mmCIF file of C-alpha atoms and ligand atoms in Angstrom:
data_model
loop_
_atom_site.group_PDB
_atom_site.id
_atom_site.type_symbol
_atom_site.label_atom_id
_atom_site.label_comp_id
_atom_site.label_asym_id
_atom_site.label_seq_id
_atom_site.Cartn_x
_atom_site.Cartn_y
_atom_site.Cartn_z
ATOM 1 C CA MET I 1 42.362 -13.344 -27.763
ATOM 2 C CA SER I 2 38.391 -14.239 -27.069
ATOM 3 C CA GLU I 3 35.764 -12.213 -26.143
ATOM 4 C CA LEU I 4 35.536 -12.959 -22.383
ATOM 5 C CA ARG I 5 39.182 -11.911 -21.691
ATOM 6 C CA LYS I 6 38.908 -8.665 -24.078
ATOM 7 C CA ILE I 7 36.611 -7.461 -22.120
ATOM 8 C CA LEU I 8 38.219 -8.135 -18.680
ATOM 9 C CA LEU I 9 41.165 -6.496 -20.437
ATOM 10 C CA SER I 10 40.473 -3.464 -21.244
ATOM 11 C CA LYS I 11 37.140 -3.276 -20.257
ATOM 12 C CA LYS I 12 35.165 -2.814 -23.224
ATOM 13 C CA THR I 13 31.766 -3.339 -23.544
ATOM 14 C CA CYS I 14 30.257 -6.530 -25.898
ATOM 15 C CA LYS I 15 28.402 -9.273 -25.489
ATOM 16 C CA SER I 16 29.328 -12.047 -23.961
ATOM 17 C CA ILE I 17 27.059 -15.419 -22.156
ATOM 18 C CA TRP I 18 27.662 -18.256 -20.318
ATOM 19 C CA PHE I 19 25.620 -19.607 -17.020
ATOM 20 C CA MET I 20 27.469 -20.918 -13.629
ATOM 21 C CA ARG I 21 26.687 -25.197 -13.791
ATOM 22 C CA GLN I 22 26.494 -24.529 -17.650
ATOM 23 C CA ALA I 23 27.296 -27.775 -17.364
ATOM 24 C CA GLY I 24 25.774 -30.381 -15.470
ATOM 25 C CA ARG I 25 22.119 -32.029 -14.410
ATOM 26 C CA TYR I 26 19.936 -30.049 -16.549
ATOM 27 C CA LEU I 27 21.004 -30.788 -19.348
ATOM 28 C CA PRO I 28 19.917 -34.781 -20.321
ATOM 29 C CA GLU I 29 23.021 -35.479 -22.598
ATOM 30 C CA PHE I 30 24.999 -35.182 -18.577
ATOM 31 C CA ARG I 31 22.313 -36.623 -16.892
ATOM 32 C CA LYS I 32 23.170 -40.197 -19.348
ATOM 33 C CA ILE I 33 27.020 -39.843 -18.854
ATOM 34 C CA ARG I 34 26.282 -39.272 -14.860
ATOM 35 C CA SER I 35 24.579 -42.275 -15.110
ATOM 36 C CA GLN I 36 26.576 -44.236 -16.110
ATOM 37 C CA ASN I 37 29.634 -43.031 -13.916
ATOM 38 C CA GLN I 38 28.132 -43.250 -9.901
ATOM 39 C CA ASP I 39 31.654 -42.128 -8.770
ATOM 40 C CA PHE I 40 31.346 -38.535 -9.212
ATOM 41 C CA ILE I 41 35.000 -37.108 -8.493
ATOM 42 C CA LYS I 42 36.154 -40.427 -10.700
ATOM 43 C CA LEU I 43 34.460 -38.899 -13.521
ATOM 44 C CA CYS I 44 35.917 -35.188 -13.042
ATOM 45 C CA LEU I 45 38.944 -37.195 -13.249
ATOM 46 C CA ASN I 46 37.967 -38.772 -16.568
ATOM 47 C CA THR I 47 40.006 -36.453 -19.052
ATOM 48 C CA LYS I 48 37.830 -37.887 -22.202
ATOM 49 C CA LEU I 49 34.444 -37.415 -20.235
ATOM 50 C CA CYS I 50 35.134 -34.875 -18.504
ATOM 51 C CA SER I 51 36.463 -32.932 -21.776
ATOM 52 C CA GLU I 52 33.042 -33.977 -23.384
ATOM 53 C CA ILE I 53 30.872 -32.649 -20.193
ATOM 54 C CA THR I 54 32.530 -29.044 -20.353
ATOM 55 C CA LEU I 55 31.722 -29.277 -24.297
ATOM 56 C CA GLN I 56 28.224 -30.152 -24.522
ATOM 57 C CA PRO I 57 26.888 -27.167 -22.882
ATOM 58 C CA VAL I 58 28.324 -24.821 -25.330
ATOM 59 C CA LYS I 59 28.170 -27.565 -28.638
ATOM 60 C CA ARG I 60 23.641 -27.040 -27.226
ATOM 61 C CA PHE I 61 23.441 -23.642 -26.772
ATOM 62 C CA ASP I 62 27.319 -21.261 -28.720
ATOM 63 C CA PHE I 63 27.978 -20.171 -25.181
ATOM 64 C CA ASP I 64 30.134 -17.627 -25.291
ATOM 65 C CA SER I 65 32.618 -19.424 -23.143
ATOM 66 C CA ALA I 66 33.159 -22.857 -21.267
ATOM 67 C CA ILE I 67 33.862 -23.067 -17.874
ATOM 68 C CA ILE I 68 36.205 -26.981 -17.461
ATOM 69 C CA PHE I 69 33.679 -29.380 -15.954
ATOM 70 C CA SER I 70 35.021 -30.315 -12.400
ATOM 71 C CA ASP I 71 35.029 -28.668 -8.842
ATOM 72 C CA ILE I 72 36.024 -27.049 -6.261
ATOM 73 C CA LEU I 73 36.245 -29.981 -3.613
ATOM 74 C CA MET I 74 39.113 -31.764 -6.212
ATOM 75 C CA VAL I 75 41.826 -29.455 -4.217
ATOM 76 C CA PRO I 76 40.865 -30.804 -0.860
ATOM 77 C CA TYR I 77 40.635 -34.070 -2.523
ATOM 78 C CA ALA I 78 44.105 -33.488 -3.814
ATOM 79 C CA LEU I 79 44.959 -33.171 -0.281
ATOM 80 C CA GLY I 80 44.418 -35.871 0.917
ATOM 81 C CA GLN I 81 40.808 -35.937 1.812
ATOM 82 C CA GLU I 82 37.973 -38.507 0.899
ATOM 83 C CA VAL I 83 34.903 -36.710 -0.779
ATOM 84 C CA LYS I 84 31.810 -38.483 -1.323
ATOM 85 C CA PHE I 85 28.576 -36.683 -2.956
ATOM 86 C CA ILE I 86 25.578 -38.406 -1.070
ATOM 87 C CA LYS I 87 22.642 -37.875 -3.468
ATOM 88 C CA ASN I 88 19.935 -35.637 -1.854
ATOM 89 C CA TYR I 89 22.294 -33.587 0.195
ATOM 90 C CA GLY I 90 25.771 -32.771 -0.954
ATOM 91 C CA PRO I 91 29.581 -32.952 -0.260
ATOM 92 C CA GLU I 92 30.487 -35.541 2.726
ATOM 93 C CA LEU I 93 34.298 -35.015 3.039
ATOM 94 C CA SER I 94 36.192 -38.424 5.820
ATOM 95 C CA ASN I 95 38.240 -35.834 9.144
ATOM 96 C CA PHE I 96 40.874 -33.712 8.518
ATOM 97 C CA ASP I 97 43.287 -34.614 9.912
ATOM 98 C CA PHE I 98 46.139 -31.791 9.913
ATOM 99 C CA LYS I 99 49.264 -33.886 10.256
ATOM 100 C CA LYS I 100 48.567 -35.490 7.452
ATOM 101 C CA PHE I 101 47.753 -32.017 5.226
ATOM 102 C CA LYS I 102 50.755 -31.237 5.810
ATOM 103 C CA LYS I 103 53.064 -33.033 4.742
ATOM 104 C CA ASN I 104 51.286 -32.483 1.383
ATOM 105 C CA ASP I 105 53.797 -31.766 -1.290
ATOM 106 C CA GLU I 106 53.463 -29.563 -5.054
ATOM 107 C CA LYS I 107 54.290 -32.473 -7.170
ATOM 108 C CA LYS I 108 52.328 -35.351 -5.156
ATOM 109 C CA PHE I 109 49.160 -32.800 -5.564
ATOM 110 C CA SER I 110 49.860 -32.192 -9.053
ATOM 111 C CA LYS I 111 49.931 -35.753 -9.681
ATOM 112 C CA LYS I 112 46.600 -35.815 -8.787
ATOM 113 C CA LEU I 113 44.506 -33.640 -10.013
ATOM 114 C CA GLU I 114 47.066 -34.724 -13.837
ATOM 115 C CA ASN I 115 43.580 -35.877 -15.702
ATOM 116 C CA ILE I 116 41.838 -32.265 -15.038
ATOM 117 C CA TYR I 117 44.942 -30.332 -16.422
ATOM 118 C CA LYS I 118 44.997 -32.953 -19.380
ATOM 119 C CA ALA I 119 41.145 -31.828 -19.940
ATOM 120 C CA ILE I 120 41.397 -28.734 -20.605
ATOM 121 C CA LYS I 121 44.155 -29.544 -22.796
ATOM 122 C CA ILE I 122 42.892 -31.564 -25.095
ATOM 123 C CA THR I 123 39.215 -28.945 -24.315
ATOM 124 C CA ARG I 124 41.095 -26.535 -25.863
ATOM 125 C CA GLU I 125 42.139 -27.931 -29.168
ATOM 126 C CA ASN I 126 38.599 -28.479 -29.526
ATOM 127 C CA LEU I 127 37.069 -25.359 -29.013
ATOM 128 C CA ASN I 128 36.971 -22.540 -31.435
ATOM 129 C CA LYS I 129 39.407 -19.720 -30.545
ATOM 130 C CA ASN I 130 37.022 -16.557 -29.939
ATOM 131 C CA LYS I 131 36.237 -19.086 -27.069
ATOM 132 C CA SER I 132 37.770 -18.804 -23.552
ATOM 133 C CA LEU I 133 38.635 -21.398 -21.353
ATOM 134 C CA ILE I 134 37.602 -20.789 -17.778
ATOM 135 C CA SER I 135 39.017 -22.084 -14.431
ATOM 136 C CA PHE I 136 38.342 -21.999 -11.450
ATOM 137 C CA VAL I 137 38.550 -22.702 -8.048
ATOM 138 C CA GLY I 138 37.339 -22.049 -3.919
ATOM 139 C CA ALA I 139 38.119 -19.079 -2.316
ATOM 140 C CA PRO I 140 40.258 -21.304 0.927
ATOM 141 C CA TRP I 141 36.725 -20.038 3.333
ATOM 142 C CA THR I 142 34.226 -22.318 1.290
ATOM 143 C CA LEU I 143 36.941 -25.033 1.282
ATOM 144 C CA LEU I 144 37.041 -25.055 4.704
ATOM 145 C CA ILE I 145 33.700 -25.135 5.202
ATOM 146 C CA TYR I 146 33.214 -28.493 3.739
ATOM 147 C CA MET I 147 36.810 -29.414 4.799
ATOM 148 C CA LEU I 148 36.122 -28.877 8.588
ATOM 149 C CA ASN I 149 32.619 -29.597 7.837
ATOM 150 C CA LEU I 150 31.962 -26.073 9.477
ATOM 151 C CA LYS I 151 28.085 -26.260 8.751
ATOM 152 C CA LYS I 152 25.380 -26.792 10.630
ATOM 153 C CA GLY I 153 22.120 -26.086 9.089
ATOM 154 C CA LYS I 154 21.419 -24.720 5.832
ATOM 155 C CA ASN I 155 22.657 -21.372 6.123
ATOM 156 C CA GLU I 156 24.231 -21.888 9.454
ATOM 157 C CA ILE I 157 27.833 -22.255 10.958
ATOM 158 C CA ASP I 158 29.470 -24.284 13.222
ATOM 159 C CA LEU I 159 31.146 -20.815 14.725
ATOM 160 C CA ASN I 160 32.108 -22.030 17.997
ATOM 161 C CA ARG I 161 35.001 -25.235 16.610
ATOM 162 C CA LEU I 162 36.035 -21.938 13.482
ATOM 163 C CA ASN I 163 37.110 -20.199 17.238
ATOM 164 C CA HIS I 164 39.261 -22.494 19.184
ATOM 165 C CA GLU I 165 40.752 -23.832 16.431
ATOM 166 C CA ASN I 166 41.559 -20.785 15.392
ATOM 167 C CA LEU I 167 45.808 -21.138 14.709
ATOM 168 C CA GLU I 168 45.814 -23.882 12.775
ATOM 169 C CA ILE I 169 42.880 -22.383 10.284
ATOM 170 C CA ASP I 170 44.854 -19.833 9.617
ATOM 171 C CA GLN I 171 47.801 -22.251 8.806
ATOM 172 C CA ILE I 172 45.039 -24.410 6.133
ATOM 173 C CA ILE I 173 44.679 -21.486 4.622
ATOM 174 C CA LYS I 174 47.455 -19.911 3.602
ATOM 175 C CA ASP I 175 48.508 -24.261 2.685
ATOM 176 C CA LEU I 176 45.641 -23.315 1.364
ATOM 177 C CA ASN I 177 46.335 -20.663 -0.710
ATOM 178 C CA LYS I 178 49.840 -21.794 -1.717
ATOM 179 C CA TYR I 179 47.720 -25.311 -3.032
ATOM 180 C CA LEU I 180 44.678 -23.260 -4.769
ATOM 181 C CA CYS I 181 48.119 -20.854 -6.944
ATOM 182 C CA ILE I 182 49.419 -23.974 -8.202
ATOM 183 C CA HIS I 183 46.535 -25.351 -9.593
ATOM 184 C CA ILE I 184 46.129 -22.205 -10.692
ATOM 185 C CA LYS I 185 48.669 -21.473 -12.992
ATOM 186 C CA ASN I 186 49.054 -25.602 -13.819
ATOM 187 C CA GLN I 187 45.217 -25.072 -15.235
ATOM 188 C CA ILE I 188 45.965 -21.949 -17.159
ATOM 189 C CA ASN I 189 49.645 -23.705 -17.944
ATOM 190 C CA ALA I 190 46.884 -26.704 -19.694
ATOM 191 C CA GLY I 191 45.136 -24.042 -22.345
ATOM 192 C CA ALA I 192 43.085 -22.077 -19.284
ATOM 193 C CA ASP I 193 42.475 -18.372 -20.137
ATOM 194 C CA VAL I 194 40.649 -16.845 -17.249
ATOM 195 C CA VAL I 195 40.248 -18.337 -13.740
ATOM 196 C CA GLN I 196 36.354 -17.528 -11.410
ATOM 197 C CA ILE I 197 37.510 -17.731 -7.732
ATOM 198 C CA PHE I 198 34.283 -19.322 -6.332
ATOM 199 C CA ASP I 199 33.599 -18.280 -2.405
ATOM 200 C CA SER I 200 29.771 -19.577 -2.371
ATOM 201 C CA TRP I 201 29.523 -19.573 1.473
ATOM 202 C CA ALA I 202 30.997 -15.842 2.271
ATOM 203 C CA GLY I 203 28.339 -14.522 3.368
ATOM 204 C CA LEU I 204 28.749 -16.969 6.568
ATOM 205 C CA ILE I 205 31.656 -15.406 8.102
ATOM 206 C CA PRO I 206 30.549 -13.006 10.909
ATOM 207 C CA GLU I 207 31.231 -9.733 10.847
ATOM 208 C CA LYS I 208 34.418 -9.157 12.254
ATOM 209 C CA ASP I 209 36.225 -12.012 10.646
ATOM 210 C CA ILE I 210 35.742 -10.583 6.784
ATOM 211 C CA ASN I 211 38.549 -9.822 6.013
ATOM 212 C CA LYS I 212 40.649 -12.432 7.143
ATOM 213 C CA TYR I 213 38.848 -15.199 5.929
ATOM 214 C CA CYS I 214 37.922 -13.401 2.388
ATOM 215 C CA PHE I 215 39.125 -10.080 1.697
ATOM 216 C CA LEU I 216 42.908 -11.890 2.034
ATOM 217 C CA PRO I 217 42.637 -14.534 0.934
ATOM 218 C CA ASN I 218 40.563 -13.822 -2.114
ATOM 219 C CA LEU I 219 43.147 -11.198 -2.400
ATOM 220 C CA GLU I 220 46.499 -13.824 -2.052
ATOM 221 C CA ILE I 221 44.836 -15.019 -5.234
ATOM 222 C CA VAL I 222 43.972 -12.588 -7.595
ATOM 223 C CA LYS I 223 47.325 -11.144 -6.818
ATOM 224 C CA PHE I 224 48.822 -14.251 -8.186
ATOM 225 C CA CYS I 225 46.352 -14.136 -11.672
ATOM 226 C CA LYS I 226 47.410 -9.985 -12.427
ATOM 227 C CA ASN I 227 51.014 -12.073 -12.204
ATOM 228 C CA LEU I 228 50.527 -14.385 -14.801
ATOM 229 C CA ASN I 229 48.651 -11.912 -16.169
ATOM 230 C CA ILE I 230 45.581 -14.220 -16.213
ATOM 231 C CA PRO I 231 42.710 -11.960 -15.575
ATOM 232 C CA SER I 232 40.463 -12.964 -12.307
ATOM 233 C CA ILE I 233 36.715 -13.097 -11.928
ATOM 234 C CA CYS I 234 35.669 -13.128 -8.210
ATOM 235 C CA PHE I 235 32.090 -14.361 -6.251
ATOM 236 C CA PRO I 236 31.638 -13.847 -2.797
ATOM 237 C CA LYS I 237 28.178 -14.023 -3.199
ATOM 238 C CA GLY I 238 26.277 -13.237 -0.209
ATOM 239 C CA ILE I 239 28.206 -10.432 1.829
ATOM 240 C CA LYS I 240 25.521 -7.435 0.646
ATOM 241 C CA ASN I 241 27.413 -4.615 0.586
ATOM 242 C CA LYS I 242 31.022 -5.861 1.399
ATOM 243 C CA TYR I 243 30.694 -6.504 -2.660
ATOM 244 C CA LYS I 244 31.539 -2.748 -2.748
ATOM 245 C CA ASP I 245 34.869 -3.450 -0.077
ATOM 246 C CA PHE I 246 35.503 -6.359 -1.528
ATOM 247 C CA LYS I 247 35.995 -4.855 -4.881
ATOM 248 C CA GLU I 248 38.244 -1.739 -2.871
ATOM 249 C CA ILE I 249 40.383 -4.809 -1.528
ATOM 250 C CA VAL I 250 40.635 -7.356 -4.024
ATOM 251 C CA LYS I 251 40.308 -5.150 -7.127
ATOM 252 C CA PRO I 252 39.771 -8.460 -9.054
ATOM 253 C CA ASN I 253 39.183 -7.854 -13.255
ATOM 254 C CA CYS I 254 35.444 -8.674 -13.149
ATOM 255 C CA MET I 255 32.892 -8.708 -9.546
ATOM 256 C CA SER I 256 30.276 -11.761 -10.290
ATOM 257 C CA LEU I 257 27.018 -10.633 -8.866
ATOM 258 C CA ASP I 258 24.367 -13.076 -6.713
ATOM 259 C CA SER I 259 20.467 -12.503 -7.209
ATOM 260 C CA GLU I 260 20.239 -10.658 -3.479
ATOM 261 C CA ILE I 261 22.891 -7.398 -5.027
ATOM 262 C CA ASP I 262 19.929 -5.100 -6.844
ATOM 263 C CA PRO I 263 21.860 -4.594 -10.439
ATOM 264 C CA MET I 264 21.565 -0.059 -9.847
ATOM 265 C CA TRP I 265 23.404 -0.635 -6.868
ATOM 266 C CA ALA I 266 26.731 -2.154 -7.380
ATOM 267 C CA LYS I 267 26.632 -0.021 -10.816
ATOM 268 C CA ARG I 268 26.204 3.541 -8.521
ATOM 269 C CA ASN I 269 29.531 0.790 -6.020
ATOM 270 C CA LEU I 270 31.086 -1.038 -8.089
ATOM 271 C CA LYS I 271 33.099 1.327 -10.713
ATOM 272 C CA ASP I 272 36.195 0.621 -12.809
ATOM 273 C CA VAL I 273 35.361 -2.586 -12.661
ATOM 274 C CA VAL I 274 33.033 -5.374 -14.889
ATOM 275 C CA ILE I 275 29.861 -6.789 -14.024
ATOM 276 C CA GLN I 276 29.267 -10.077 -13.956
ATOM 277 C CA GLY I 277 26.342 -12.347 -14.060
ATOM 278 C CA GLY I 278 23.255 -11.685 -11.307
ATOM 279 C CA LEU I 279 20.272 -13.540 -12.950
ATOM 280 C CA ASP I 280 18.322 -15.154 -10.293
ATOM 281 C CA PRO I 281 18.609 -18.808 -11.202
ATOM 282 C CA LYS I 282 14.774 -19.701 -10.009
ATOM 283 C CA ILE I 283 13.614 -17.391 -13.051
ATOM 284 C CA LEU I 284 14.650 -20.026 -15.321
ATOM 285 C CA LEU I 285 11.638 -21.790 -13.538
ATOM 286 C CA LYS I 286 9.379 -19.414 -14.174
ATOM 287 C CA PRO I 287 7.226 -18.731 -16.912
ATOM 288 C CA ASP I 288 9.111 -16.645 -20.064
ATOM 289 C CA ASP I 289 7.769 -12.981 -20.077
ATOM 290 C CA GLU I 290 8.554 -13.249 -16.130
ATOM 291 C CA ILE I 291 12.021 -14.207 -17.176
ATOM 292 C CA PHE I 292 12.555 -11.992 -20.249
ATOM 293 C CA LYS I 293 11.309 -9.146 -17.630
ATOM 294 C CA ALA I 294 14.389 -10.285 -15.052
ATOM 295 C CA ALA I 295 16.984 -10.773 -17.350
ATOM 296 C CA THR I 296 16.248 -7.064 -18.815
ATOM 297 C CA LYS I 297 16.581 -5.785 -15.398
ATOM 298 C CA TYR I 298 20.773 -6.348 -15.263
ATOM 299 C CA ILE I 299 20.786 -5.615 -19.925
ATOM 300 C CA GLN I 300 19.690 -2.234 -19.287
ATOM 301 C CA THR I 301 21.416 -1.893 -16.060
ATOM 302 C CA PHE I 302 24.978 -2.184 -17.476
ATOM 303 C CA LYS I 303 23.674 -2.031 -21.050
ATOM 304 C CA ASP I 304 26.686 0.655 -21.505
ATOM 305 C CA THR I 305 28.974 -0.738 -18.989
ATOM 306 C CA PRO I 306 31.439 -4.063 -19.295
ATOM 307 C CA TYR I 307 29.013 -6.979 -18.220
ATOM 308 C CA ILE I 308 28.872 -10.359 -18.824
ATOM 309 C CA PHE I 309 25.488 -11.621 -18.656
ATOM 310 C CA ASN I 310 25.603 -14.954 -15.987
ATOM 311 C CA LEU I 311 23.206 -15.838 -13.496
ATOM 312 C CA GLY I 312 23.569 -15.537 -10.173
ATOM 313 C CA HIS I 313 24.140 -18.644 -9.026
ATOM 314 C CA GLY I 314 24.415 -21.998 -10.679
ATOM 315 C CA LEU I 315 21.811 -23.243 -12.877
ATOM 316 C CA LEU I 316 19.274 -25.616 -11.106
ATOM 317 C CA PRO I 317 19.053 -29.340 -12.233
ATOM 318 C CA GLU I 318 15.193 -28.295 -12.578
ATOM 319 C CA THR I 319 15.756 -26.065 -15.691
ATOM 320 C CA ASP I 320 14.102 -26.413 -18.845
ATOM 321 C CA PRO I 321 16.882 -26.961 -21.666
ATOM 322 C CA ASP I 322 14.765 -24.759 -23.504
ATOM 323 C CA LYS I 323 14.333 -21.935 -21.421
ATOM 324 C CA VAL I 324 18.121 -21.612 -21.387
ATOM 325 C CA ASP I 325 17.947 -21.586 -24.778
ATOM 326 C CA LYS I 326 15.171 -18.744 -24.920
ATOM 327 C CA LEU I 327 16.720 -16.779 -22.262
ATOM 328 C CA ILE I 328 19.959 -16.805 -24.418
ATOM 329 C CA LYS I 329 18.185 -15.980 -28.009
ATOM 330 C CA PHE I 330 16.564 -12.651 -26.150
ATOM 331 C CA TYR I 331 19.518 -11.552 -24.977
ATOM 332 C CA ARG I 332 21.777 -12.290 -28.203
ATOM 333 C CA ASN I 333 18.745 -10.070 -30.087
ATOM 334 C CA PHE I 334 18.368 -7.337 -26.974
ATOM 335 C CA ASN I 335 17.924 -3.944 -28.982
ATOM 336 C CA GLY I 336 17.565 -1.322 -26.165
HETATM 337 O O1 CP3 C 1 30.106 -25.140 -13.714
HETATM 338 C C1 CP3 C 1 29.944 -25.988 -14.839
HETATM 339 O O2 CP3 C 1 29.509 -26.010 -15.105
HETATM 340 C C2 CP3 C 1 31.388 -26.007 -13.500
HETATM 341 C C3 CP3 C 1 31.557 -27.222 -12.996
HETATM 342 C C4 CP3 C 1 30.848 -26.702 -11.327
HETATM 343 C C5 CP3 C 1 30.988 -28.296 -10.891
HETATM 344 N N1 CP3 C 1 30.671 -27.202 -9.218
HETATM 345 C C6 CP3 C 1 30.443 -29.434 -10.615
HETATM 346 C C7 CP3 C 1 29.548 -30.326 -10.403
HETATM 347 C C8 CP3 C 1 31.738 -25.985 -10.840
HETATM 348 C C9 CP3 C 1 31.981 -24.352 -11.644
HETATM 349 C C10 CP3 C 1 31.727 -25.957 -9.595
HETATM 350 C C11 CP3 C 1 31.493 -25.979 -8.106
HETATM 351 C C12 CP3 C 1 31.423 -26.296 -6.589
HETATM 352 N N2 CP3 C 1 30.850 -26.915 -6.455
HETATM 353 C C13 CP3 C 1 30.659 -24.902 -6.187
HETATM 354 C C14 CP3 C 1 30.933 -23.569 -6.070
HETATM 355 C C15 CP3 C 1 29.377 -22.902 -7.592
HETATM 356 C C16 CP3 C 1 28.459 -22.803 -6.117
HETATM 357 O O3 CP3 C 1 27.313 -23.925 -6.513
HETATM 358 O O4 CP3 C 1 27.835 -22.319 -5.054
HETATM 359 C C17 CP3 C 1 30.588 -25.405 -4.686
HETATM 360 C C18 CP3 C 1 29.985 -24.954 -3.299
HETATM 361 C C19 CP3 C 1 30.734 -26.581 -5.129
HETATM 362 C C20 CP3 C 1 31.104 -27.666 -4.252
HETATM 363 C C21 CP3 C 1 29.718 -28.892 -4.566
HETATM 364 N N3 CP3 C 1 29.715 -29.778 -5.394
HETATM 365 C C22 CP3 C 1 28.321 -29.088 -3.759
HETATM 366 C C23 CP3 C 1 27.298 -28.865 -2.947
HETATM 367 C C24 CP3 C 1 27.792 -30.081 -4.573
HETATM 368 C C25 CP3 C 1 25.934 -31.213 -4.227
HETATM 369 C C26 CP3 C 1 25.147 -29.886 -4.513
HETATM 370 C C27 CP3 C 1 25.028 -29.811 -6.343
HETATM 371 O O5 CP3 C 1 24.800 -28.776 -6.363
HETATM 372 O O6 CP3 C 1 24.586 -30.644 -7.023
HETATM 373 C C28 CP3 C 1 28.670 -30.277 -6.281
HETATM 374 C C29 CP3 C 1 27.852 -31.468 -6.823
HETATM 375 C C30 CP3 C 1 28.322 -30.919 -8.502
HETATM 376 N N4 CP3 C 1 29.336 -30.448 -8.790
HETATM 377 C C31 CP3 C 1 27.609 -31.716 -9.485
HETATM 378 C C32 CP3 C 1 27.889 -30.797 -10.505
HETATM 379 C C33 CP3 C 1 27.529 -31.027 -11.981
HETATM 380 C C34 CP3 C 1 26.723 -31.849 -9.692
HETATM 381 C C35 CP3 C 1 27.174 -33.763 -9.104
HETATM 382 C C36 CP3 C 1 25.528 -35.211 -9.263
HETATM 383 O O7 CP3 C 1 25.117 -35.191 -10.741
HETATM 384 O O8 CP3 C 1 25.280 -35.242 -8.821
#
């Protein structure tokens, strides 16, 4: 069994490190492949390249886990929306069509993503047995933001639209959960052994709606993973002290901290759960001593509890890979 699974399932303390977005634009070997593959969705569906990109950071840094190179938006893509990634802007999806959405079925959906499952299979075959292969999904709320094009500014959403289309939204969330669970099951059957659920925009949910849009949909997915005996890691980014309610209601194996959460607060308030991450990815743009000082805070705080070293969000494209290497070595050599 991989070290990560051991920590997640038996809550034992031991060292384990991987980074969100460990495969990505900060790596020259990724940029080379990306420059020859302009269409990001096509790249995610290229079995051979997808597996190669997944293994790039593991080869370079010997991370303890690999996370399959894919995107949370592959699910809306498989459910019939066109997904484009626009340079210096981000993802853009074609208009959502409820009637078309309702016409989806499990077989068609799985077929559209089959190359991802093939990539997981060959990656597992090429990955050392003691390393985890992490699969992931976006939580329904975060997917909805993109699917319905709800984002207004950097940290604002169009609540009016959300309220007016209320009835439909409940149905969309329900259906999305069904397809997310199918996607998880397919990834596990292909050889993934841990699931991370990204709710990257949970922080935009109005407080009164957090149960309906965040806790309950995440709970359903976590329950599904438990039934498969697959450990789940939840990342409800931006919900501040609601991390505690989230943990108590959803009860995943692990809570992944964002950089706003004070590690001491997390240690006091998030009990009986494995903790992951927290370190601000922006710190990797600073001089070494600042990086090590910030990392020490997390390592020291969680030294007697099961803790997976990771960041509070994905690695930034402008990160120097040498800094990543230094941070990993610092963590591995830390004796304090
Ligand atoms: O972590 C990993 O190494 C695995 C790969 C991974 C990607 N996306 C590849 C990617 C994972 C886990 C994701 C998840 C994802 N995708 C999330 C949740 C995590 C988070 O960052 O909050 C979200 C919100 C998305 C949606 C998405 N995909 C956005 C907003 C963007 C554009 C902005 C950006 O960060 O680049 C993407 C594109 C994307 N997904 C890239 C990569 C490597 C960059 C593509 C490029 O080369 O231009």
